[in-house]
XYZ file of C-alpha atoms in Angstrom:
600
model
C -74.584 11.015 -54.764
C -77.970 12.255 -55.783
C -78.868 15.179 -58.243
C -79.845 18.000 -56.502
C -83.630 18.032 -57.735
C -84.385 15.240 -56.010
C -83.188 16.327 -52.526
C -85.570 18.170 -49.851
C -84.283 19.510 -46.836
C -86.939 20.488 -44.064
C -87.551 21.018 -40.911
C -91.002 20.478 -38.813
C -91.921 24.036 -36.737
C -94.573 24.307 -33.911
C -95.650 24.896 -30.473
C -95.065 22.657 -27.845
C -97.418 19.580 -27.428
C -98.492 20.397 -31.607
C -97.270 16.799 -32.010
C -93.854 17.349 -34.129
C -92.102 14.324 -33.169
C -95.503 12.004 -33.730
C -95.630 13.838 -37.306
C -91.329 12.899 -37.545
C -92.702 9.163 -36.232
C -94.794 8.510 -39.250
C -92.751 10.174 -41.859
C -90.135 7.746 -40.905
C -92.572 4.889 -40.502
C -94.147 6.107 -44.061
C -90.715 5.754 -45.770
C -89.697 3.021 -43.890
C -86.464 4.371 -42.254
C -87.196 1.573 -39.698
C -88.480 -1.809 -39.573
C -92.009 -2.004 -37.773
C -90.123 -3.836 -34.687
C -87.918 -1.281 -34.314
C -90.535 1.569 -33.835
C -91.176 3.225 -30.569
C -93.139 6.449 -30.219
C -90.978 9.951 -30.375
C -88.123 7.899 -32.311
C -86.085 10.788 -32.877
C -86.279 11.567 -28.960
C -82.950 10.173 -27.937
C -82.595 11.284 -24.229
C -84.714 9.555 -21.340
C -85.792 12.951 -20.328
C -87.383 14.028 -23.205
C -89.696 10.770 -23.540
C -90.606 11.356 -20.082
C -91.265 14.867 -20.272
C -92.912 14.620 -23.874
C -90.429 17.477 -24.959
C -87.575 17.042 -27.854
C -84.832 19.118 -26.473
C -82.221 18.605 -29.189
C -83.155 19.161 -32.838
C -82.988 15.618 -34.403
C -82.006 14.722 -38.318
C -82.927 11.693 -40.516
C -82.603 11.307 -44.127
C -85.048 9.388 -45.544
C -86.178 7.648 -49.168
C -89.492 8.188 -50.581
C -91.153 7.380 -54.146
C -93.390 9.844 -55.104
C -96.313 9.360 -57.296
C -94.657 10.297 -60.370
C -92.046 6.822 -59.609
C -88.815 9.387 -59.310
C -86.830 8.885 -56.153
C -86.439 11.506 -53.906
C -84.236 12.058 -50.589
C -85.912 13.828 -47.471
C -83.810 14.954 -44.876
C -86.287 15.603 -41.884
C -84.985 17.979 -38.931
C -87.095 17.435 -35.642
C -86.665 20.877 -33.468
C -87.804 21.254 -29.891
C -91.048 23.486 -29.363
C -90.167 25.874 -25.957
C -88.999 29.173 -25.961
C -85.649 28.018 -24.131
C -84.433 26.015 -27.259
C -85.321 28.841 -30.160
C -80.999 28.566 -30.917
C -82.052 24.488 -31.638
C -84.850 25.972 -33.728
C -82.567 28.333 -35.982
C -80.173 26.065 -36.083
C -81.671 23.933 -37.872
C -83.823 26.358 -40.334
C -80.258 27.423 -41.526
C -79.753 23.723 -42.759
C -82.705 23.390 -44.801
C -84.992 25.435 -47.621
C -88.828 24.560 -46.539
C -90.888 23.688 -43.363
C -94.022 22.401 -42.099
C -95.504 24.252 -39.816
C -98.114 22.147 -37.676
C -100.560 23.593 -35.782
C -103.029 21.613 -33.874
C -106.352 22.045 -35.438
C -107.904 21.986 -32.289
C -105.772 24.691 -30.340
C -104.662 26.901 -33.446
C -102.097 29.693 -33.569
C -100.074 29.386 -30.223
C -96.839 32.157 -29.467
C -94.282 29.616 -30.222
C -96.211 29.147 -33.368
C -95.746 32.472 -34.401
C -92.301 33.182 -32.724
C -91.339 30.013 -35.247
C -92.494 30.384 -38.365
C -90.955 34.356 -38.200
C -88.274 32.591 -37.952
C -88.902 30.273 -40.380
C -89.345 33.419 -42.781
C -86.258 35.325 -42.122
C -84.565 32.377 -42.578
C -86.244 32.505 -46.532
C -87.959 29.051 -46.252
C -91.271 28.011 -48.330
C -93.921 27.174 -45.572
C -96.207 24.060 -45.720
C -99.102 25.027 -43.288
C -100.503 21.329 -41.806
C -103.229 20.800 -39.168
C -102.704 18.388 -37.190
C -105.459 16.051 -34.598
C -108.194 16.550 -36.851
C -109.373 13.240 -35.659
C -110.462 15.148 -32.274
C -113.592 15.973 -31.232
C -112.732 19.739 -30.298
C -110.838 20.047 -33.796
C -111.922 23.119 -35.685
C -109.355 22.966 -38.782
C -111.352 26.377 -40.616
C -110.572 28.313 -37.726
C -107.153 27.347 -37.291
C -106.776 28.681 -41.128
C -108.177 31.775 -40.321
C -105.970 31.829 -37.575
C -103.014 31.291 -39.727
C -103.901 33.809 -42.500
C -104.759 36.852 -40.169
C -101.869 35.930 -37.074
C -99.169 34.401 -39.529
C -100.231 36.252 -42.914
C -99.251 33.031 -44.707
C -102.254 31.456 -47.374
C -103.772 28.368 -45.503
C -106.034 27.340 -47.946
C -104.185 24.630 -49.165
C -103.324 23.558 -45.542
C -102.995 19.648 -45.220
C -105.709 17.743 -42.881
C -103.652 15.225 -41.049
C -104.003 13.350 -37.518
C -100.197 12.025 -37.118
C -101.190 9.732 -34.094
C -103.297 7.713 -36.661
C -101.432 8.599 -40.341
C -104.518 9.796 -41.561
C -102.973 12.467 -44.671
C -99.687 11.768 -44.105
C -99.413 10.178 -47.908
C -100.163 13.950 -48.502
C -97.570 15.660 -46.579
C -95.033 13.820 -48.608
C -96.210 14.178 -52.089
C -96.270 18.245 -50.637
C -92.677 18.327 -49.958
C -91.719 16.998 -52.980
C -94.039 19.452 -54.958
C -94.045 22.294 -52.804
C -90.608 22.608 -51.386
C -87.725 23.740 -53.367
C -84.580 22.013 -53.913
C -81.607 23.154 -52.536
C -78.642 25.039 -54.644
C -75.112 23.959 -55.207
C -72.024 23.451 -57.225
C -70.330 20.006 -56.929
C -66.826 21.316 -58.494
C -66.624 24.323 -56.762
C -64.797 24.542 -53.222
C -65.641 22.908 -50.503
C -68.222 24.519 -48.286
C -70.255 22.921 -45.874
C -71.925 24.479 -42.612
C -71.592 23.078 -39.415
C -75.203 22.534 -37.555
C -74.526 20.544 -34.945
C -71.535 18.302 -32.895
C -71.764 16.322 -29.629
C -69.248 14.115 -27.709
C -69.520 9.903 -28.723
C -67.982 7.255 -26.395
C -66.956 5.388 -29.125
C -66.549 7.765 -32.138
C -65.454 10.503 -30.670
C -66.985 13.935 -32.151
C -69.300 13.543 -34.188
C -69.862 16.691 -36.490
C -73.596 17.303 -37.913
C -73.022 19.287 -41.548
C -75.006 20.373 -44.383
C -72.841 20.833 -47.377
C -73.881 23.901 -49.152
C -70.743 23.474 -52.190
C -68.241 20.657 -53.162
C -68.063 17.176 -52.286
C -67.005 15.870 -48.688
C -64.816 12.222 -49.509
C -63.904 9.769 -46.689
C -60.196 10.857 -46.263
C -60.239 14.453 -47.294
C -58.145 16.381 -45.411
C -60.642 19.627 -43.854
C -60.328 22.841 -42.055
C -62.345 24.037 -39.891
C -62.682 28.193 -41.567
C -63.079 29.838 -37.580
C -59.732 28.110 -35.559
C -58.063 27.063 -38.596
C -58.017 23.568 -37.588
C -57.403 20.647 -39.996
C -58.576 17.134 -39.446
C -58.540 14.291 -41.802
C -61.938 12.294 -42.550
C -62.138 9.195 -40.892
C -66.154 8.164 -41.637
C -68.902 9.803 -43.470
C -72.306 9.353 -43.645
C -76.012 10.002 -42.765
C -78.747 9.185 -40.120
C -81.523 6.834 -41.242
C -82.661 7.615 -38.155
C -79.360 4.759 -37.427
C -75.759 5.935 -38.297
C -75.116 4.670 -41.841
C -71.770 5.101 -42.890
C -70.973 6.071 -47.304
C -68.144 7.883 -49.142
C -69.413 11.060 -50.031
C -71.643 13.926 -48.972
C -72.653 16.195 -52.121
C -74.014 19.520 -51.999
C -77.826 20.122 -50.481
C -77.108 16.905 -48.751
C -77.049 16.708 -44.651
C -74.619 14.141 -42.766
C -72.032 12.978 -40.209
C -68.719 13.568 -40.273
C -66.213 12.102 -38.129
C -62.771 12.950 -38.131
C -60.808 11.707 -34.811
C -61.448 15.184 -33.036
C -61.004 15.211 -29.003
C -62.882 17.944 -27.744
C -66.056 19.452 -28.664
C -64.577 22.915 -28.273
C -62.632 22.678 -31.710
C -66.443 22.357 -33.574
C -68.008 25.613 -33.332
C -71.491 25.480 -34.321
C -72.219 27.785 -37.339
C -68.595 27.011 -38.760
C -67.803 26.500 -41.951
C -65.442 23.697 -42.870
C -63.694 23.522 -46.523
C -61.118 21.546 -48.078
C -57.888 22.375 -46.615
C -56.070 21.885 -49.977
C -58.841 23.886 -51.912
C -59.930 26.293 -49.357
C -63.555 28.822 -49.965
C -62.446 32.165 -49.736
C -65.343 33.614 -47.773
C -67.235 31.585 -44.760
C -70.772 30.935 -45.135
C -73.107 33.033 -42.832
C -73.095 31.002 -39.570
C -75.849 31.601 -37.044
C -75.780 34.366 -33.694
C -73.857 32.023 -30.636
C -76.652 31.029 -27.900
C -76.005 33.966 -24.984
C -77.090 32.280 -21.878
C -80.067 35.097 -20.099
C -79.876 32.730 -16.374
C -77.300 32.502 -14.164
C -77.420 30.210 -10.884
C -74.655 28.330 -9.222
C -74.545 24.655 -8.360
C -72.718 23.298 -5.157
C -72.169 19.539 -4.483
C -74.164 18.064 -0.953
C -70.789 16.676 -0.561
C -68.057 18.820 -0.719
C -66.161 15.276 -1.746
C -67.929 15.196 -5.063
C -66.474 18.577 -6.263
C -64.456 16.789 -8.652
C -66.703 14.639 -10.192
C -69.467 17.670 -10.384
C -66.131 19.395 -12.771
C -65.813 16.213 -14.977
C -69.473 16.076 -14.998
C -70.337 19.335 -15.931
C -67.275 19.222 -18.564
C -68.575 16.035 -20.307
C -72.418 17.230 -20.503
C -70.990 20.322 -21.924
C -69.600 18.307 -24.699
C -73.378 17.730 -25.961
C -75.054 20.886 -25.021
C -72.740 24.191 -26.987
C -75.650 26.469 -24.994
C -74.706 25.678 -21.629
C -71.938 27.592 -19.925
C -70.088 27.407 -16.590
C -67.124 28.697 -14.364
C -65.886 27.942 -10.908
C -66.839 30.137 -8.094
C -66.962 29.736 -4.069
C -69.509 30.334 -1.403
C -68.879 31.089 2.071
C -72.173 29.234 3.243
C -71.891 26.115 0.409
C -68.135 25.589 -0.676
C -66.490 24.970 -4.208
C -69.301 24.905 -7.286
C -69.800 26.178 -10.234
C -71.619 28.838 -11.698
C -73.634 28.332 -14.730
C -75.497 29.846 -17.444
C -78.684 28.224 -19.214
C -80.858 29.664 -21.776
C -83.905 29.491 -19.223
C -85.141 27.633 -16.444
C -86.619 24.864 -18.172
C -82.906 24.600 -19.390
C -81.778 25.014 -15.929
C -84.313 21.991 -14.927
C -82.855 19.917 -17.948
C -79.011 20.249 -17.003
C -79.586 19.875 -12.958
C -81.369 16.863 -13.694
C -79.065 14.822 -16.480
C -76.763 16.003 -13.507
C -78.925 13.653 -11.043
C -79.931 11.197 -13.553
C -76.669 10.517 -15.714
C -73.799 11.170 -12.755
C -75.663 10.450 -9.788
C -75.125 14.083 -8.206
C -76.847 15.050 -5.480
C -76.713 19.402 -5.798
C -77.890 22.435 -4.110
C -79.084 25.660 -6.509
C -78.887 29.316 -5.694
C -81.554 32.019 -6.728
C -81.320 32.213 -10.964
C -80.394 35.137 -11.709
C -80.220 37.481 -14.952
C -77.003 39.094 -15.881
C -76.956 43.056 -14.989
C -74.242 46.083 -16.196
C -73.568 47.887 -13.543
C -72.069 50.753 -14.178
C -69.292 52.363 -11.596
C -68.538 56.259 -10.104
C -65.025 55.711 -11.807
C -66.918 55.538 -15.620
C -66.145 51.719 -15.793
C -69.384 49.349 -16.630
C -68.910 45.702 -15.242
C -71.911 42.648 -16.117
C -72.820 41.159 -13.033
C -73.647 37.633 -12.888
C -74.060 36.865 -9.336
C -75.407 39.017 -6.661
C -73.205 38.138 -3.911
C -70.384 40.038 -6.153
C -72.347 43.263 -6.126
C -69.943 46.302 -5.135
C -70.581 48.976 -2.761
C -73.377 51.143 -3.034
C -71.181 54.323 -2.699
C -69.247 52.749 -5.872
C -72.120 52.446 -8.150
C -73.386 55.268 -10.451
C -76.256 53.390 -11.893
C -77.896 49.777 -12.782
C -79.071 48.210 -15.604
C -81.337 45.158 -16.218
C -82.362 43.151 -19.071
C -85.952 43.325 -20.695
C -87.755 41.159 -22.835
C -90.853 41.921 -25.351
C -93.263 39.146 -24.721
C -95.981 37.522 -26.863
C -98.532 35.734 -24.964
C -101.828 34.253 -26.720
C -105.154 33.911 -23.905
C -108.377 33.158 -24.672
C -110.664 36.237 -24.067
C -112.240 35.047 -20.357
C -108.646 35.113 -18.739
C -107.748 38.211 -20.559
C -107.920 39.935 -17.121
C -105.901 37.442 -14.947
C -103.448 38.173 -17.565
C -102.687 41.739 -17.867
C -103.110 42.061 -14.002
C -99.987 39.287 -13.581
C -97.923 41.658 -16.376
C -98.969 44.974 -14.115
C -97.761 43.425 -10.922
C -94.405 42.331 -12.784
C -93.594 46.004 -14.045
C -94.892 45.363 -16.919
C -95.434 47.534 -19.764
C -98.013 47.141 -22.207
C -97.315 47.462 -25.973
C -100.078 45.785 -27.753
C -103.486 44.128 -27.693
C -104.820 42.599 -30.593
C -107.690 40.288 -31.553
C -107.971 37.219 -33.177
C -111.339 35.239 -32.945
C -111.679 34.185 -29.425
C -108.237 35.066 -28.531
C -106.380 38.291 -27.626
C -102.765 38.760 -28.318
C -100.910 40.931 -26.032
C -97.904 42.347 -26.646
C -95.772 43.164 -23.522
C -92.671 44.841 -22.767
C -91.007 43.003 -19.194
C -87.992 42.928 -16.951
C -86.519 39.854 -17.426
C -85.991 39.437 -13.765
C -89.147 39.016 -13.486
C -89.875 36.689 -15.658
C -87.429 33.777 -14.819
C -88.560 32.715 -11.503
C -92.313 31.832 -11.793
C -93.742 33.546 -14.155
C -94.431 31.203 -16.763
C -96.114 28.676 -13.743
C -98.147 31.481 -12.547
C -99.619 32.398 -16.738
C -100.390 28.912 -17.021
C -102.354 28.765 -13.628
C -104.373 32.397 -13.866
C -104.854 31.041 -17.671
C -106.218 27.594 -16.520
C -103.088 26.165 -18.892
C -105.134 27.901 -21.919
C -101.890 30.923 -22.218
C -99.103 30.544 -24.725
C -95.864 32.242 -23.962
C -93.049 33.557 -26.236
C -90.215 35.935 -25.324
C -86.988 37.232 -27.280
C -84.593 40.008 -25.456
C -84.653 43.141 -26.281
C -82.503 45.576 -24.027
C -81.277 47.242 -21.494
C -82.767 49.449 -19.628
C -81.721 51.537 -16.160
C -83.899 51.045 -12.655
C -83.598 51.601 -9.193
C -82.392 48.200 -8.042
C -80.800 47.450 -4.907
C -78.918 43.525 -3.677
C -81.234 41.756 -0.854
C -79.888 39.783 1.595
C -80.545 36.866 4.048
C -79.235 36.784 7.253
C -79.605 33.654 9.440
C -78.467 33.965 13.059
C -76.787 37.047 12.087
C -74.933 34.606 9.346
C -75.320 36.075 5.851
C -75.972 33.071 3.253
C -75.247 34.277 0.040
C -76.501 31.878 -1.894
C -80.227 33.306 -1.109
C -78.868 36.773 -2.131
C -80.934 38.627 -4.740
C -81.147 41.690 -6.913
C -84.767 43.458 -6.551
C -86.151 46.614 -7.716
C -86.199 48.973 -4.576
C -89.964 49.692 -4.246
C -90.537 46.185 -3.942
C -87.522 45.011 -1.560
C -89.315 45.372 1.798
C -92.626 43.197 0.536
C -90.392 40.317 -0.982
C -87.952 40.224 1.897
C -90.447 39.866 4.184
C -92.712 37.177 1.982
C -88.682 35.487 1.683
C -88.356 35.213 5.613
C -92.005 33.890 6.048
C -91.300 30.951 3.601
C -87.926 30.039 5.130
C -89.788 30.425 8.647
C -92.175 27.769 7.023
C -88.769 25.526 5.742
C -86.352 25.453 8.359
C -86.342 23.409 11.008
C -86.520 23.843 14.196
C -83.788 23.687 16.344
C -82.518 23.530 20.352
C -82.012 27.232 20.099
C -83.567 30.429 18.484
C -83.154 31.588 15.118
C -83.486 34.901 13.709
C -84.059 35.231 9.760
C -83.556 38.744 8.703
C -84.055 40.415 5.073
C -81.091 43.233 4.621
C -80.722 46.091 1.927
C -77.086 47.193 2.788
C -76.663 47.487 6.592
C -80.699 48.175 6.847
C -83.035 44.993 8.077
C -86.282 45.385 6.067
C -88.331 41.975 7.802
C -87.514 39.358 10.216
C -89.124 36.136 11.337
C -87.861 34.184 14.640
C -88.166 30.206 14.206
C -88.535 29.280 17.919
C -86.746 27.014 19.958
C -87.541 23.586 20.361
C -88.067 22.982 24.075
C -87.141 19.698 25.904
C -89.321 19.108 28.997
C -86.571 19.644 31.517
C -90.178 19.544 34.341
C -91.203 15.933 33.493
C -90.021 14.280 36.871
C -90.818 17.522 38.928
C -94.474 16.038 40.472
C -95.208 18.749 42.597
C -92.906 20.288 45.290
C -91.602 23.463 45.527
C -91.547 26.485 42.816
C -88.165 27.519 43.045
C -86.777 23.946 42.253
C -88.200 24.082 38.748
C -87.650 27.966 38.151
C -84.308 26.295 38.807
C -83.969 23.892 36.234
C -85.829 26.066 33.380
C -82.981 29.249 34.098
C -80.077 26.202 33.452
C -82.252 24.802 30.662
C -81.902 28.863 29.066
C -77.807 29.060 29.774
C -77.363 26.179 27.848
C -79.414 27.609 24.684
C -77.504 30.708 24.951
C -74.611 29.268 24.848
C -75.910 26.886 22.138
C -76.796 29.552 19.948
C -73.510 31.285 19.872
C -71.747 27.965 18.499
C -74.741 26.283 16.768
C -75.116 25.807 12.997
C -78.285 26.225 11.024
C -78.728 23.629 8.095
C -80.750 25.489 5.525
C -82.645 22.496 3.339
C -82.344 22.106 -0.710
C -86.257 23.129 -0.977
C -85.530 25.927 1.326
C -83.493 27.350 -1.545
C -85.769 26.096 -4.579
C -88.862 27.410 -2.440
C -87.468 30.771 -2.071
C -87.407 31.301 -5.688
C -91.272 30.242 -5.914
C -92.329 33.897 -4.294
C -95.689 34.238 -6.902
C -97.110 30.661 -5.794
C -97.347 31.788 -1.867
């Protein structure tokens, strides 16, 4: 085991794109946690998706061994965390684990939201802060304004920020010798009773689950017997050991250090992230303070193509859940799309992730209904029930009053867009809180309905902002409107899986913009179809997709009127009758294009 002062736990903090996992590449390279053969770029970036995407999704740990200057040994265990607002619970996950961070900004963008929304974080959790700037080998790289941007955004000293350009390792020689000199070591008691916290578990082929801890007291053996502090249960210790970024197996964990544990459990569900496990002989008396459960803010329901693949969508969904503790799900049925599930995700870039590892990993072919956000309604009878899915909405005459979630919302622009901006926030219902300055760039502070928000909004910032706007969000509230369930009707047909909850005053405009765009995606068809937009048993828009018309006249050449006034009033019968029993096949970017309202 090693002594204490030579351990450094930390994790690297910053916007997306800052370059974190290039920084985590070098580190690793620097320390030589792998051989020069074995390096690839974004190491610690495990899933397909996320090298394709250039995103780290989960927070990624590797302990590695560096000589300092002075010739002592010291250990750094290196957390990776994802950068968008949708993994934050990845983010304070792993600032829980460790004492110190590095927060890299890129010298040539500065302060972004995430920036900010991170390093608070990084703060409440008590951490020392390493400010580093990042792609100073740029042209556009400005690193004295991204320290002013730090001091007066952040209020944290930049003037011993470290120059660095990760893509080349230019200063990265410096960002270790800071750790060791800069960071503090972490705190412990080897004798006392075992207490370690649980960070992180996920499901292994092989292994099993394989439990991600950070022993804050005591000493975790191979073949202790431990209890997990939240369901009581008790598991024996099969392997030990740490990521170098490869599974190396040892005998011991000590306190400040961060491992693996594996201990023959089955499911997933027995490893409660934020747990505390202890000795089951020698048991802690109190838990450590875990970390606030991920609450899942979208709801949207996934349906097999094939109603055949219903079963192997559960087993699916069951084993992704066994690597992702944020993502939720229950059955439920739709009259228009069968058995599926319906989900909850921490945002739609989350929602994007799961549907496609669905498509990727199981070879599921699925169709998505409208995201929603979860409302409380609250009933005549003084009940209050939360609403996930707006096809479950009760009668009108029932409910007393609605309530939807907001969100306060930090965006960063540059002054020119400043406009484009606050007019997108105004047409959202959007309620403005703050306005600040910093250089160039304003930051507005915004209060939102989170309904709003989840569709398109963050597509539509980035496109009035020419990509230049940085978004961050945390909920807030509650709050009580005048919303009202909007639904489609298709040949009379209602399909609830296009169902939505909208505020009143702007039903009538988005039903009709919602029939227009489904005009535009479904095809036509032998008969007529009528799309209508309904608020209760009152059609707000309609759009008629027109018949497709066979030339029943091509052989007429000529002759007499009546014998092709004939032939057109049998052509009509038959559409009549066609439309009574015929069956409109809505197509999956129907649905996905529905949701897209802002882009139209």
């Amino acid at each position: 085991m090693v002594a204490l002062s030579h351990i450094r736990n930390f994790s690297i903090i910053a916007h997306i794109d800052h370059g974190k996992s290039t920084l985590a590449d070098r580190l690793i390279e620097a320390c030589q946690g792998l051989e020069a053969r074995e390096m690839r770029a974004q190491v610690l970036d495990s899933m397909d998706i996320e090298r394709e995407r250039g995103i780290t999704i989960k927070a990624q740990t590797v302990r590695l061994n560096y000589k300092a200057k002075n010739g002592e040994d010291y250990v750094l265990n290196l957390m990776d965390t994802p950068g968008h607002v949708d993994f934050s619970y990845e983010v304070s996950r792993s600032l829980a684990a460790c004492e110190g961070s590095i927060l890299l900004v890129d010298a040539s963008q500065g302060v972004e939201a995430q920036t900010l929304a991170n390093a608070y974080l990084a703060i409440e959790a008590g951490h020392e802060i390493v400010p580093v700037l990042n792609k100073i080998d740029l042209p556009a790289s400005d690193p004295d304004k991204a320290k002013a941007q730090i001091e007066d955004v952040i209020g944290l000293d930049a003037s011993e920020a470290i120059l660095i350009s990760a893509k080349t390792g230019k200063g990265i020689p410096d960002v270790l010798e800071a750790l060791v000199n800069r960071l503090p070591a972490p705190k412990g008691d080897a004798d006392a009773p075992l207490s370690a916290l649980l960070v992180d578990s996920w499901y292994d082929a092989y292994l099993g689950v394989v439990v991600l801890v950070r022993v804050k007291d005591g000493t975790l053996r191979k073949g202790m017997k431990i209890r997990m502090m939240s369901n009581g249960a008790a598991h024996v210790i099969e392997q030990i050991g740490t990521f170098k970024p490869k599974l190396t197996q040892g005998d011991a964990l000590g306190p400040g250090e961060i491992g693996f544990v594996i201990a023959g459990i089955k499911e997933v569900a027995e490893t409660n992230v934020g747990d505390t496990i202890t000795e089951d002989r020698r048991p802690v008396d109190k838990p450590l303070a875990g970390f606030k459960p991920s609450v899942p803010v979208v709801f949207c329901g996934l349906f097999p193509v094939d109603a055949d693949d219903f079963t192997h969508l559960r087993e699916s969904l069951n084993k992704l859940r066994l690597n992702d503790s944020a993502f939720h799900f229950e059955t439920e049925t739709s009259a228009a799309l069968g058995f599926g599930f319906r989900c909850g995700f921490l945002g739609l870039l989350h929602l994007e992730i799961v549907q496609e590892r669905l498509y990727r990993e199981f070879n599921l072919d699925l169709i998505a209904t409208a995201p929603s956000v979860v409302y409380r309604v609250h009933m005549t009878d003084g009940t209050m029930q939360e609403l996930h899915n707006p096809a479950d909405l009760p009668e009108e005459t029932r409910i007393k009053a609605m309530e939807e979630p907001w969100i306060h919302a930090t965006i960063m622009v540059p002054d020119a867009y400043l406009g484009s901006v606050l007019k997108l926030c105004e047409e959202r219902r959007g309620e403005q809180v703050d306005l600040g300055h910093t250089g160039s760039r304003a930051v507005v502070k915004y209060h939102l309905p989170l309904n709003e928000v989840v569709f398109d909004f963050y597509d539509r910032l980035k496109s009035v902002s020419s990509g230049y706007a940085s978004f961050d969000y945390e909920l807030f509230g509650y709050r009580e409107n005048a919303l009202v369930r909007m639904g489609i009707l298709i040949n009379g047909e209602p399909v609830d899986a296009l169902a939505s909850i909208v505020y009143r005053a702007n039903a009538e405009a988005r039903g009709r913009q919602l029939c227009e765009r489904l005009k535009e995606l479904i095809p036509r068809q032998m008969f007529q179809i009528a799309i209508q937009a309904a608020i209760g048993g009152k059609i707000v828009a309609r759009e008629t997709v027109s018949a497709m018309r066979k030339d029943v006249l091509a052989k007429c050449y000529g002759g007499d009127v009546s014998r092709k006034r004939k032939l057109l009033d049998k052509q009509k019968k038959g559409k009549k009758r066609m439309r009574q029993f015929g069956k409109v096949d809505i197509p999956q970017e129907a649905f996905i294009a529905a949701l897209k309202m802002g882009d139209s």
